[in-house]
Each structure stands twice: as C-alpha cells, then as structure tokens.
Short mmCIF file of C-alpha atoms and ligand atoms in Angstrom, two decimals:
data_model
loop_
_atom_site.label_atom_id
_atom_site.label_comp_id
_atom_site.label_asym_id
_atom_site.label_seq_id
_atom_site.Cartn_x
_atom_site.Cartn_y
_atom_site.Cartn_z
CA MET A 1 0.00 -0.09 -0.05
CA ARG A 2 1.30 3.26 -0.91
CA VAL A 3 1.98 6.18 1.85
CA ILE A 4 -0.55 8.31 0.25
CA THR A 5 -3.14 5.75 0.35
CA VAL A 6 -2.60 5.60 3.92
CA LEU A 7 -2.63 9.34 4.50
CA ASN A 8 -6.23 9.54 1.89
CA ARG A 9 -7.61 6.74 4.50
CA CYS A 10 -6.88 9.13 7.60
CA THR A 11 -7.79 12.52 6.22
CA GLU A 12 -10.31 14.37 4.06
CA PHE A 13 -9.14 17.43 2.64
CA LYS A 14 -11.68 18.14 0.32
CA ARG A 15 -10.60 20.45 -2.66
CA PHE A 16 -6.87 19.16 -2.11
CA VAL A 17 -4.94 16.40 -3.46
CA LEU A 18 -1.99 14.48 -2.14
CA GLU A 19 0.66 13.43 -4.54
CA GLY A 20 4.27 12.31 -4.37
CA SER A 21 6.02 11.31 -1.30
CA HIS A 22 9.41 10.76 -0.63
CA LEU A 23 12.28 10.53 2.11
CA ASP A 24 14.31 13.60 2.17
CA GLY A 25 17.98 13.51 3.25
CA HIS A 26 16.99 13.84 6.97
CA GLY A 27 14.84 10.86 6.95
CA ARG A 28 11.71 12.99 6.73
CA LEU A 29 8.87 11.69 4.78
CA MET A 30 7.74 14.73 2.51
CA VAL A 31 4.29 14.50 0.94
CA GLY A 32 3.04 16.90 -1.64
CA VAL A 33 -0.50 18.50 -1.47
CA ARG A 34 -1.88 20.60 -4.44
CA PRO A 35 -5.56 22.20 -4.75
CA ARG A 36 -7.82 20.02 -6.85
CA ARG A 37 -8.09 21.42 -10.51
CA ASN A 38 -10.33 24.55 -10.51
CA SER A 39 -11.06 24.55 -7.01
CA LYS A 40 -11.53 28.10 -5.28
CA ALA A 41 -9.61 28.83 -2.06
CA ALA A 42 -11.31 29.73 1.36
CA CYS A 43 -10.59 32.96 2.64
CA GLY A 44 -8.33 32.86 5.78
CA SER A 45 -10.45 35.39 7.39
CA CYS A 46 -14.19 34.81 6.49
CA GLY A 47 -14.07 31.56 5.05
CA GLN A 48 -15.61 32.20 1.69
CA LEU A 49 -14.39 30.63 -1.32
CA SER A 50 -12.68 33.12 -3.82
CA PRO A 51 -10.74 33.19 -6.94
CA THR A 52 -6.88 32.73 -6.22
CA TYR A 53 -4.93 36.04 -6.28
CA ASP A 54 -1.44 34.60 -6.44
CA THR A 55 0.56 31.40 -5.28
CA ALA A 56 3.52 31.37 -3.06
CA PRO A 57 6.83 30.40 -4.88
CA GLU A 58 7.94 28.02 -1.78
CA ALA A 59 6.02 25.56 -0.46
CA ARG A 60 5.01 25.68 3.23
CA GLN A 61 5.81 22.69 5.56
CA PHE A 62 3.30 21.23 7.81
CA GLU A 63 3.98 18.51 10.49
CA PHE A 64 1.82 15.51 10.41
CA VAL A 65 1.43 12.24 12.73
CA PRO A 66 4.59 9.99 12.20
CA LEU A 67 4.72 6.76 10.31
CA TRP A 68 6.77 4.34 11.57
CA GLY A 69 8.69 6.52 13.12
CA PHE A 70 9.55 8.78 10.28
CA PRO A 71 8.40 12.40 10.68
CA VAL A 72 5.99 13.25 7.98
CA PHE A 73 5.42 16.57 6.53
CA LEU A 74 3.01 17.92 4.35
CA ARG A 75 4.38 20.43 1.64
CA TYR A 76 1.99 23.04 0.12
CA ARG A 77 2.17 26.18 -1.78
CA MET A 78 -0.15 28.39 0.09
CA ARG A 79 -2.46 30.93 -2.04
CA ARG A 80 -3.85 34.25 -1.30
CA VAL A 81 -7.48 35.10 -2.46
CA SER A 82 -8.98 38.24 -3.36
CA CYS A 83 -12.07 37.97 -1.12
CA LYS A 84 -15.14 40.03 -2.05
CA THR A 85 -16.69 39.98 1.48
CA CYS A 86 -13.32 40.97 3.37
CA GLU A 87 -12.64 43.57 0.16
CA ARG A 88 -8.75 42.62 0.36
CA VAL A 89 -6.12 39.92 -0.56
CA VAL A 90 -6.10 37.32 2.07
CA VAL A 91 -3.93 34.29 2.80
CA GLU A 92 -6.09 31.10 2.14
CA LYS A 93 -7.41 28.96 4.92
CA VAL A 94 -6.23 25.17 4.87
CA PRO A 95 -8.13 22.39 6.21
CA TRP A 96 -5.35 20.88 7.97
CA SER A 97 -4.11 23.57 10.06
CA THR A 98 -5.67 26.23 12.16
CA GLY A 99 -4.14 29.78 12.02
CA LYS A 100 -0.26 30.02 11.08
CA HIS A 101 0.79 27.02 12.99
CA HIS A 102 3.40 24.67 11.48
CA LEU A 103 1.70 21.32 13.24
CA THR A 104 -1.33 20.01 11.38
CA ASP A 105 -4.42 20.22 13.67
CA ILE A 106 -4.52 16.26 13.45
CA TYR A 107 -0.98 16.06 14.88
CA ARG A 108 -1.72 18.50 17.69
CA CYS A 109 -4.60 16.11 18.72
CA PHE A 110 -2.41 13.20 18.56
CA LEU A 111 0.04 15.09 20.87
CA ALA A 112 -2.37 16.10 23.00
CA ARG A 113 -3.98 12.81 23.41
CA TRP A 114 -0.83 11.45 24.63
CA ALA A 115 -0.26 14.32 27.09
CA ARG A 116 -2.92 13.11 29.12
CA LYS A 117 -1.05 9.61 29.64
CA LEU A 118 2.29 10.95 29.76
CA SER A 119 4.31 14.03 31.13
CA TRP A 120 4.81 16.52 28.67
CA THR A 121 8.53 15.82 28.50
CA GLU A 122 7.98 12.35 28.00
CA VAL A 123 5.67 13.02 25.08
CA ALA A 124 8.24 15.25 23.55
CA ARG A 125 10.93 12.58 23.83
CA SER A 126 8.70 9.75 22.39
CA PHE A 127 7.80 11.58 19.25
CA GLN A 128 11.17 13.47 18.82
CA THR A 129 9.53 16.73 19.25
CA SER A 130 9.93 19.53 21.55
CA TRP A 131 8.37 20.41 24.80
CA ASP A 132 6.83 23.56 23.41
CA LYS A 133 5.40 21.76 20.60
CA VAL A 134 3.39 19.54 23.05
CA TYR A 135 2.71 22.45 25.13
CA HIS A 136 1.17 24.49 22.26
CA SER A 137 -0.86 21.14 20.92
CA VAL A 138 -2.31 20.90 24.45
CA GLN A 139 -3.18 24.37 24.43
CA TYR A 140 -4.81 24.29 21.18
CA VAL A 141 -7.13 21.24 22.04
CA VAL A 142 -8.07 23.00 25.51
CA GLU A 143 -8.85 26.30 23.86
CA TYR A 144 -11.09 24.55 21.43
CA GLY A 145 -12.87 22.54 24.42
CA LEU A 146 -13.27 25.82 26.38
CA ALA A 147 -14.92 27.60 23.23
CA HIS A 148 -17.13 24.77 22.67
CA ARG A 149 -18.35 23.56 25.99
CA ARG A 150 -21.61 24.43 27.76
CA LEU A 151 -22.38 25.35 31.11
CA ASP A 152 -26.01 24.44 31.22
CA GLN A 153 -27.21 22.25 34.02
CA VAL A 154 -24.71 22.73 36.50
CA THR A 155 -26.28 22.53 39.88
CA ALA A 156 -23.63 21.75 42.54
CA LEU A 157 -20.23 23.52 42.69
CA GLY A 158 -17.18 22.36 44.62
CA VAL A 159 -14.48 24.95 45.37
CA ASP A 160 -11.25 23.78 46.17
CA GLU A 161 -7.81 25.33 47.08
CA ILE A 162 -4.51 23.91 46.22
CA GLN A 163 -0.92 24.63 47.42
CA PHE A 164 1.64 24.68 44.84
CA GLY A 165 5.22 25.57 44.20
CA LYS A 166 7.81 26.25 46.93
CA GLY A 167 6.07 29.38 48.90
CA HIS A 168 2.79 29.61 50.02
CA GLN A 169 1.03 30.01 46.63
CA TYR A 170 -2.40 29.02 46.28
CA LEU A 171 -4.74 28.20 43.56
CA THR A 172 -8.61 28.14 43.56
CA LEU A 173 -10.19 25.42 41.56
CA LEU A 174 -14.23 25.65 40.76
CA TYR A 175 -15.61 22.03 40.00
CA GLN A 176 -18.90 20.86 38.86
CA ILE A 177 -19.89 18.02 41.30
CA ASP A 178 -23.32 17.01 40.12
CA SER A 179 -23.94 13.43 40.61
CA HIS A 180 -24.44 13.14 36.42
CA ARG A 181 -21.12 15.10 35.58
CA ARG A 182 -17.85 16.13 37.45
CA ARG A 183 -15.57 18.43 36.00
CA LEU A 184 -13.00 21.39 36.51
CA LEU A 185 -14.88 24.48 35.36
CA TRP A 186 -12.48 27.32 36.58
CA MET A 187 -9.15 27.95 37.83
CA GLY A 188 -7.61 31.21 39.34
CA GLU A 189 -4.70 32.28 41.18
CA LYS A 190 -4.62 32.92 44.82
CA ARG A 191 -7.48 32.24 47.32
CA THR A 192 -8.63 35.60 48.02
CA LYS A 193 -12.14 37.03 47.88
CA LYS A 194 -11.27 38.62 44.41
CA THR A 195 -10.20 35.08 43.17
CA LEU A 196 -13.45 33.51 43.86
CA ASP A 197 -15.43 36.54 43.12
CA ASP A 198 -13.77 36.60 39.62
CA GLY A 199 -14.44 32.88 39.11
CA PHE A 200 -18.09 33.42 39.36
CA THR A 201 -18.09 36.21 37.30
CA ALA A 202 -16.29 34.60 34.50
CA LEU A 203 -18.27 31.64 34.60
CA GLU A 204 -21.53 33.88 34.35
CA GLN A 205 -20.34 35.90 31.49
CA GLU A 206 -19.38 32.85 29.69
CA HIS A 207 -22.73 31.16 30.17
CA GLN A 208 -24.31 34.43 28.98
CA ARG A 209 -22.27 34.61 25.95
CA LYS A 210 -22.96 31.06 24.88
CA GLN A 211 -26.57 31.51 25.41
CA GLU A 212 -26.61 34.42 23.03
CA ALA A 213 -24.61 32.77 20.40
CA THR A 214 -27.10 29.88 20.18
CA GLY A 215 -29.98 32.12 20.50
CA GLU A 216 -31.35 30.73 23.74
CA GLN A 217 -35.33 31.67 23.99
CA GLU A 218 -35.05 31.44 27.78
CA PRO A 219 -31.79 32.43 29.31
CA THR A 220 -30.69 31.22 32.42
CA SER A 221 -28.39 32.61 35.11
CA PHE A 222 -25.19 30.59 35.85
CA LEU A 223 -25.01 31.50 39.62
CA GLY A 224 -29.12 31.09 39.62
CA GLN A 225 -28.79 27.54 38.80
CA ILE A 226 -26.63 26.30 41.50
CA ALA A 227 -28.29 24.75 44.19
CA ILE A 228 -25.43 23.30 46.05
CA ILE A 229 -21.94 24.73 46.78
CA CYS A 230 -19.19 22.72 48.99
CA SER A 231 -16.27 24.43 50.31
CA ASP A 232 -13.59 24.50 53.22
CA ILE A 233 -14.15 26.78 56.20
CA TRP A 234 -11.97 29.61 54.62
CA LYS A 235 -12.96 33.09 55.49
CA ALA A 236 -12.48 34.74 52.11
CA TYR A 237 -14.80 31.89 50.67
CA LEU A 238 -17.38 32.30 52.97
CA THR A 239 -17.77 35.92 52.42
CA VAL A 240 -17.99 35.66 48.73
CA ILE A 241 -20.45 32.48 48.60
CA GLY A 242 -22.54 34.37 51.32
CA LEU A 243 -22.83 37.39 48.95
CA ARG A 244 -23.25 35.84 45.57
CA LEU A 245 -24.84 32.44 46.24
CA PRO A 246 -27.20 33.39 48.73
CA GLU A 247 -30.14 30.79 47.84
CA ALA A 248 -27.80 27.61 47.34
CA VAL A 249 -27.27 25.41 50.29
CA HIS A 250 -23.76 25.89 51.51
CA ILE A 251 -22.11 22.61 52.72
CA LEU A 252 -18.50 22.32 54.38
CA ASP A 253 -17.66 19.30 53.37
CA ARG A 254 -16.27 16.10 55.01
CA PHE A 255 -12.99 16.00 53.10
CA HIS A 256 -11.88 19.63 54.09
CA ILE A 257 -12.77 19.27 57.57
CA MET A 258 -11.09 16.21 57.96
CA GLN A 259 -8.02 17.74 56.57
CA HIS A 260 -8.05 20.53 59.50
CA PHE A 261 -8.01 17.43 61.82
CA SER A 262 -4.87 16.07 60.15
CA LYS A 263 -3.18 19.33 60.46
CA ALA A 264 -3.94 19.79 64.15
CA LEU A 265 -3.03 16.35 65.21
CA ASP A 266 0.57 17.05 63.07
CA LYS A 267 0.83 20.24 65.31
CA VAL A 268 0.20 18.49 68.47
CA ARG A 269 2.65 15.72 67.67
CA ALA A 270 5.48 18.28 66.55
CA GLU A 271 4.91 20.15 69.84
CA GLU A 272 5.05 17.10 71.89
CA THR A 273 7.91 15.55 70.12
CA ARG A 274 10.06 18.92 70.83
CA ARG A 275 8.93 18.91 74.57
CA LEU A 276 9.89 15.25 75.37
CA LYS A 277 13.20 15.75 73.46
CA ALA A 278 13.87 18.96 75.61
CA GLU A 279 12.75 16.92 78.77
CA GLY A 280 15.34 14.02 78.08
CA TYR A 281 12.69 11.37 77.25
CA ASP A 282 13.35 8.79 74.50
CA PRO A 283 12.21 9.84 71.11
CA VAL A 284 8.93 7.70 71.41
CA LEU A 285 6.96 9.79 68.75
CA SER A 286 9.70 9.93 66.15
CA LYS A 287 8.74 8.21 63.14
CA SER A 288 4.88 8.08 64.55
CA ARG A 289 3.38 10.27 62.03
CA TRP A 290 1.79 7.87 59.72
CA CYS A 291 0.51 5.70 62.49
CA PHE A 292 -1.70 8.73 63.48
CA LEU A 293 -2.42 10.26 60.21
CA LYS A 294 -3.66 6.71 58.37
CA ARG A 295 -6.86 5.32 58.94
CA GLN A 296 -6.32 2.31 61.17
CA GLU A 297 -7.30 -0.46 58.45
CA ASN A 298 -4.40 1.17 56.27
CA LEU A 299 -1.51 0.74 58.75
CA THR A 300 1.17 -1.95 57.91
CA ASP A 301 1.69 -4.27 60.61
CA GLN A 302 4.74 -2.52 61.95
CA GLN A 303 2.87 0.83 61.98
CA GLY A 304 -0.21 -0.89 63.97
CA LEU A 305 2.41 -2.43 66.60
CA LYS A 306 3.92 1.05 66.77
CA LEU A 307 0.60 2.40 67.44
CA ASP A 308 -0.51 -0.21 70.20
CA GLU A 309 2.48 0.75 71.85
CA LEU A 310 1.83 4.35 71.72
CA LEU A 311 -1.77 4.26 72.79
CA GLN A 312 -0.82 2.76 76.01
CA MET A 313 0.99 5.71 77.07
CA ASN A 314 -0.37 8.99 78.30
CA LEU A 315 0.69 11.32 75.52
CA ARG A 316 -1.37 14.47 74.41
CA THR A 317 -0.84 13.26 71.04
CA VAL A 318 -2.67 10.03 71.67
CA LYS A 319 -5.38 12.15 73.38
CA ALA A 320 -5.77 14.12 70.18
CA TYR A 321 -5.57 11.16 67.98
CA LEU A 322 -8.43 9.30 70.00
CA LEU A 323 -10.41 12.58 69.61
CA LYS A 324 -9.98 12.41 65.86
CA GLU A 325 -10.93 8.81 65.51
CA ASP A 326 -14.09 9.40 67.59
CA PHE A 327 -14.98 12.21 65.21
CA GLN A 328 -15.23 9.92 62.35
CA ARG A 329 -18.48 8.49 63.92
CA PHE A 330 -20.14 11.77 63.38
CA TRP A 331 -20.07 11.26 59.29
CA HIS A 332 -21.92 7.94 59.79
CA TYR A 333 -25.24 9.50 60.85
CA THR A 334 -28.14 9.94 58.78
CA TYR A 335 -30.42 12.48 60.73
CA PRO A 336 -28.97 16.09 61.23
CA ALA A 337 -30.46 16.03 64.62
CA TRP A 338 -28.58 12.91 65.88
CA ALA A 339 -25.49 14.46 64.23
CA GLU A 340 -25.86 17.64 65.98
CA LYS A 341 -26.25 16.05 69.30
CA PHE A 342 -23.13 14.09 68.68
CA LEU A 343 -21.14 17.17 67.54
CA ARG A 344 -22.42 19.14 70.70
CA ARG A 345 -21.23 16.17 73.10
CA TRP A 346 -17.76 16.09 71.13
CA CYS A 347 -16.87 19.76 71.19
CA PHE A 348 -17.91 19.62 74.92
CA ARG A 349 -15.47 17.10 75.52
CA THR A 350 -12.53 18.51 73.32
CA MET A 351 -12.67 22.10 75.01
CA ARG A 352 -11.82 20.25 78.38
CA SER A 353 -9.13 18.26 76.72
CA LYS A 354 -6.44 21.23 77.19
CA ILE A 355 -4.89 20.47 73.67
CA GLU A 356 -5.06 23.96 72.10
CA PRO A 357 -5.00 22.59 68.09
CA MET A 358 -7.85 20.39 68.94
CA LYS A 359 -9.87 22.93 71.13
CA ASP A 360 -9.27 25.21 67.87
CA ILE A 361 -11.27 22.54 65.83
CA ALA A 362 -14.09 22.38 68.13
CA LYS A 363 -14.70 26.01 68.00
CA MET A 364 -14.40 26.09 64.44
CA LEU A 365 -16.88 23.55 64.12
CA ARG A 366 -19.29 25.17 66.72
CA ARG A 367 -18.85 28.41 64.71
CA HIS A 368 -20.09 26.97 61.49
CA GLN A 369 -22.45 24.10 62.61
CA GLY A 370 -25.23 25.24 60.16
CA PRO A 371 -22.92 24.47 56.96
CA ILE A 372 -21.56 21.36 58.56
CA LEU A 373 -24.87 19.85 59.26
CA ASN A 374 -26.00 20.91 55.59
CA TRP A 375 -23.68 17.92 54.64
CA PHE A 376 -26.54 15.52 56.09
CA ARG A 377 -29.29 17.43 54.68
CA ALA A 378 -27.91 17.28 51.32
CA LYS A 379 -26.30 14.13 51.27
CA LYS A 380 -28.54 12.47 48.81
CA GLN A 381 -28.26 15.26 46.15
CA PHE A 382 -24.50 14.77 45.53
CA ASN A 383 -21.56 12.33 45.83
CA ASN A 384 -19.84 13.64 48.91
CA GLY A 385 -16.64 12.05 47.86
CA ILE A 386 -16.27 14.17 44.61
CA VAL A 387 -14.25 17.08 46.14
CA GLU A 388 -11.78 14.77 47.59
CA GLY A 389 -11.78 12.50 44.35
CA LEU A 390 -10.87 15.43 42.21
CA ASN A 391 -8.46 16.91 44.57
CA LEU A 392 -6.65 13.65 44.65
CA LYS A 393 -6.90 13.11 40.68
CA TRP A 394 -5.50 16.78 40.29
CA ASN A 395 -2.26 15.90 42.71
CA LEU A 396 -1.70 12.71 40.65
CA THR A 397 -2.07 13.92 37.40
CA VAL A 398 -0.97 17.39 37.36
CA ARG A 399 0.91 18.02 40.33
CA LYS A 400 3.08 14.77 40.13
CA ALA A 401 3.59 14.44 36.56
CA PHE A 402 4.15 17.56 35.34
CA GLY A 403 5.81 19.98 37.71
CA PHE A 404 4.90 23.23 36.35
CA ARG A 405 6.26 26.43 37.01
CA THR A 406 4.19 28.68 35.15
CA PHE A 407 0.46 29.47 35.84
CA ASN A 408 -0.76 29.33 32.23
CA ALA A 409 0.98 25.88 31.67
CA LEU A 410 -0.78 24.53 35.01
CA GLN A 411 -4.28 26.01 34.03
CA ILE A 412 -4.07 24.35 30.75
CA ALA A 413 -2.76 20.73 32.04
CA SER A 414 -5.38 20.75 34.63
CA PHE A 415 -8.13 21.64 32.07
CA HIS A 416 -6.65 18.82 29.91
CA GLN A 417 -6.84 16.49 32.66
CA LEU A 418 -9.94 17.42 34.46
CA GLY A 419 -12.27 19.68 32.32
CA ASP A 420 -14.03 16.78 30.49
CA LEU A 421 -13.89 18.90 27.36
CA PRO A 422 -15.43 18.64 23.95
CA VAL A 423 -12.27 17.63 21.67
CA PRO A 424 -11.83 19.09 17.87
CA PRO A 425 -13.45 16.77 15.43
CA ALA A 426 -11.16 14.48 13.48
CA THR A 427 -11.90 12.10 10.60
CA HIS A 428 -9.34 9.41 12.11
CA GLU A 429 -8.74 8.44 15.64
CA PHE A 430 -4.85 8.12 16.18
CA TYR A 431 -3.52 6.00 19.04
ZN1 ZN B 501 -12.88 36.91 3.71
#
C-alpha cells in the first residue's frame, strides 16, 4: 500500500489532492499537496470561497503524525485570494492547519492525547518533538474545548484550594460536582475574595455569551441554577459565597474538615516531640507520623504495633488522635438532629482536653455548625466524595506528573486532565 493511500484513509481534505511522497536527506517523509483542478480557495479570514490572487513560490511544511517512526510533513504552496466579502487580499485557509501553525491540527490532537497519559516531557521525547510543541498542542485542544463547552445544567459546585510551588502559593479551583457530571470549570491564582468572585463572574459571563450565540429563547443565569456549593472553612470563600450564592445550600464538606484534623494532629505531635526531647525522654514519637494520620485499617503491621504501643502511653498526641478517631463516627449519622447531638457532645469533651489545636477545631465546628450539618441534609443530592476525588486526581495527574512552573501551563494541564472538554473533530482516531 502506498503512503498516499494510507494518508487518504485518515484525512479528508476536500478540494485538495495528496501527491508524491519521498524520504528526504534527513529521513523525513515529505508529502506533496496541491489544490484540486479549478477549485477555489477559502478566505483565511471569513471562509468565503474566492478566486486565487497568487500562489507562494515556496512550499510551506506542516508536520503530520509520524508513520513508522518517520516524521511526516505535508508540503503545500499557500495561495492568496481576493475576497469580495473582506474586500482585500487574504492568505487562504487550509483544512489541515488552523492559523499560522506549523503543526497540522491532527498532529496536535495526537500529541495532546498522549499528553493525558504521559508527562509533556515524555511525549516530546517519545515523538522526537519539543516540549513547546507539546505545550502548544495541548493548548490548542484545551482552547477549542473551552470555546465549545456548555455550562447548562450545573447545579452543584465545589470550591477547592490547592497549594503549589515552594512558597505559600495557592490556586482556587471551581468544580462541577453534580452526580451526573464532574469536571473542572475554572481555575484562578491565590485564594482571596477577589479570586473566587472573579471565578463566579467569569463563569456567568461565559454562560451568557454562549446562550446569546445559540439564540437561547429562555436564557438562564449560571449562578441562579446552583443549588449546592461545597467548600472549605476559609473566610474569604465564606464571604463571597454568602454574597453571590445566597440561595444555594452551602456545605462544609467532610474532606476539607478532616484535613483540618490532620493538620491539628500534626501540630500536637510536633509540639510534643519537641517537649519530650527537651525534657530528655526517649524519642518515642519519632517516625510515628503515619501511625496517627493513616486510617487504622491502612496501617502496615509494623505501624500497627507501634500505634498499639503508643496508645498505652499517656500522651497528648494519643488523646488528640483518639478525639479525631472518635469524630469519624459523626459522618455515619443519617439524621441531622442526631449528628448535631453528637457534635455538641464531642465539642464539649474536646474543649476540656486542654489540647489547644483540638480546641481550635471544636471552636471552628461550633461556629460553622449550620453549613456542616447541611452535609447531612444534602447528602442524597450529590456524591460527597467528589471533591476529594477531584483533589486526588489533580495531585496525581497534574502535580506529580508535570511539575509546572507557570500558571498558564498549569491551567492548561488541569483543564486537559479534569475539564471533560469537547475535542476537535477528526476524521481518523490515532492512538
Ligand atoms: Zn474574506
């Protein structure tokens, strides 16, 4: 089978003909493209088919998906058209490449697809291309997806903040957490009031713009359709949610609350380790961090023995640990009234424990009792593990696999992994 036959199978360039292929001196497979006889060219600006004005003397090269490890390039002499609509001479639009890009759209989709499975560096290495080309390919796919996604039928939102970089840099992420669909909707720098406010505004404007474009008869408000919003206890978020989503049920979710417990426990343990050391005791607490932070059923045998040993001792860390373990029972209640009763008793006991970081948690729980109990009220309407799942997925796919330095690249990678975006149409699926 000839190379041209293969290429014709996976492409469909109307008005163009593939002809002649050869390996050049650098081991690249060059494929010629020419316009079909008597065919007009499309205006690069408005798309109108127009008469040819002139043809470039030199062919331009467009990189295509490699075949059997050989880089493949389409060679084509670009035409210019005199467009009546635009009233000027414009470079033509070709179906294999958007804008001034030197990579064909098909190749960009191909690289972007791999960039969901491998890190960008690995993709670049595997296909003998550069990190930048992978970056721009993912960017192309994500920009297409964002332009073509719809924001209808979003009724549950999750707000999550993620720490990244070396300093205390934060990102704010807005997720759709409906049980029928979960995806990343928006991402912004920092975790201030302005961040979240900007996020809400951006989504509202996008929703309005898209409804206008399709001539929606009964346009809806994006924020107006939100019935549930989940977030952490973070003052800036609480303020903005109160202002912009006064009608939605606000839920302080389990995942974020348990994160506070882990941080408090870490604090108690660190303080106690320091104190014991200063008083000359054996370093019993060293290397015990995971014994206290992991759920009991996840401990290794060794860690289990260590935990048993530690539990025998009258340590503040142990008391804090037991308070935390006891609190897990809270989430198993079905009725808000019983959960409330438990919460009251737990807080009362904890306030008498003399362990400051745990007392801080009790105070926090008391102060935000309403939204915490909403968790039980709205339990049936959304899957409460979603925020945790998305947070985990972000950490696994974006943070660990990529290690980006710029916000832009981070944002593109996040949408690529978690945005559930529509993909550009292709005539052939390459894997
Ligand atoms: Zn035009």
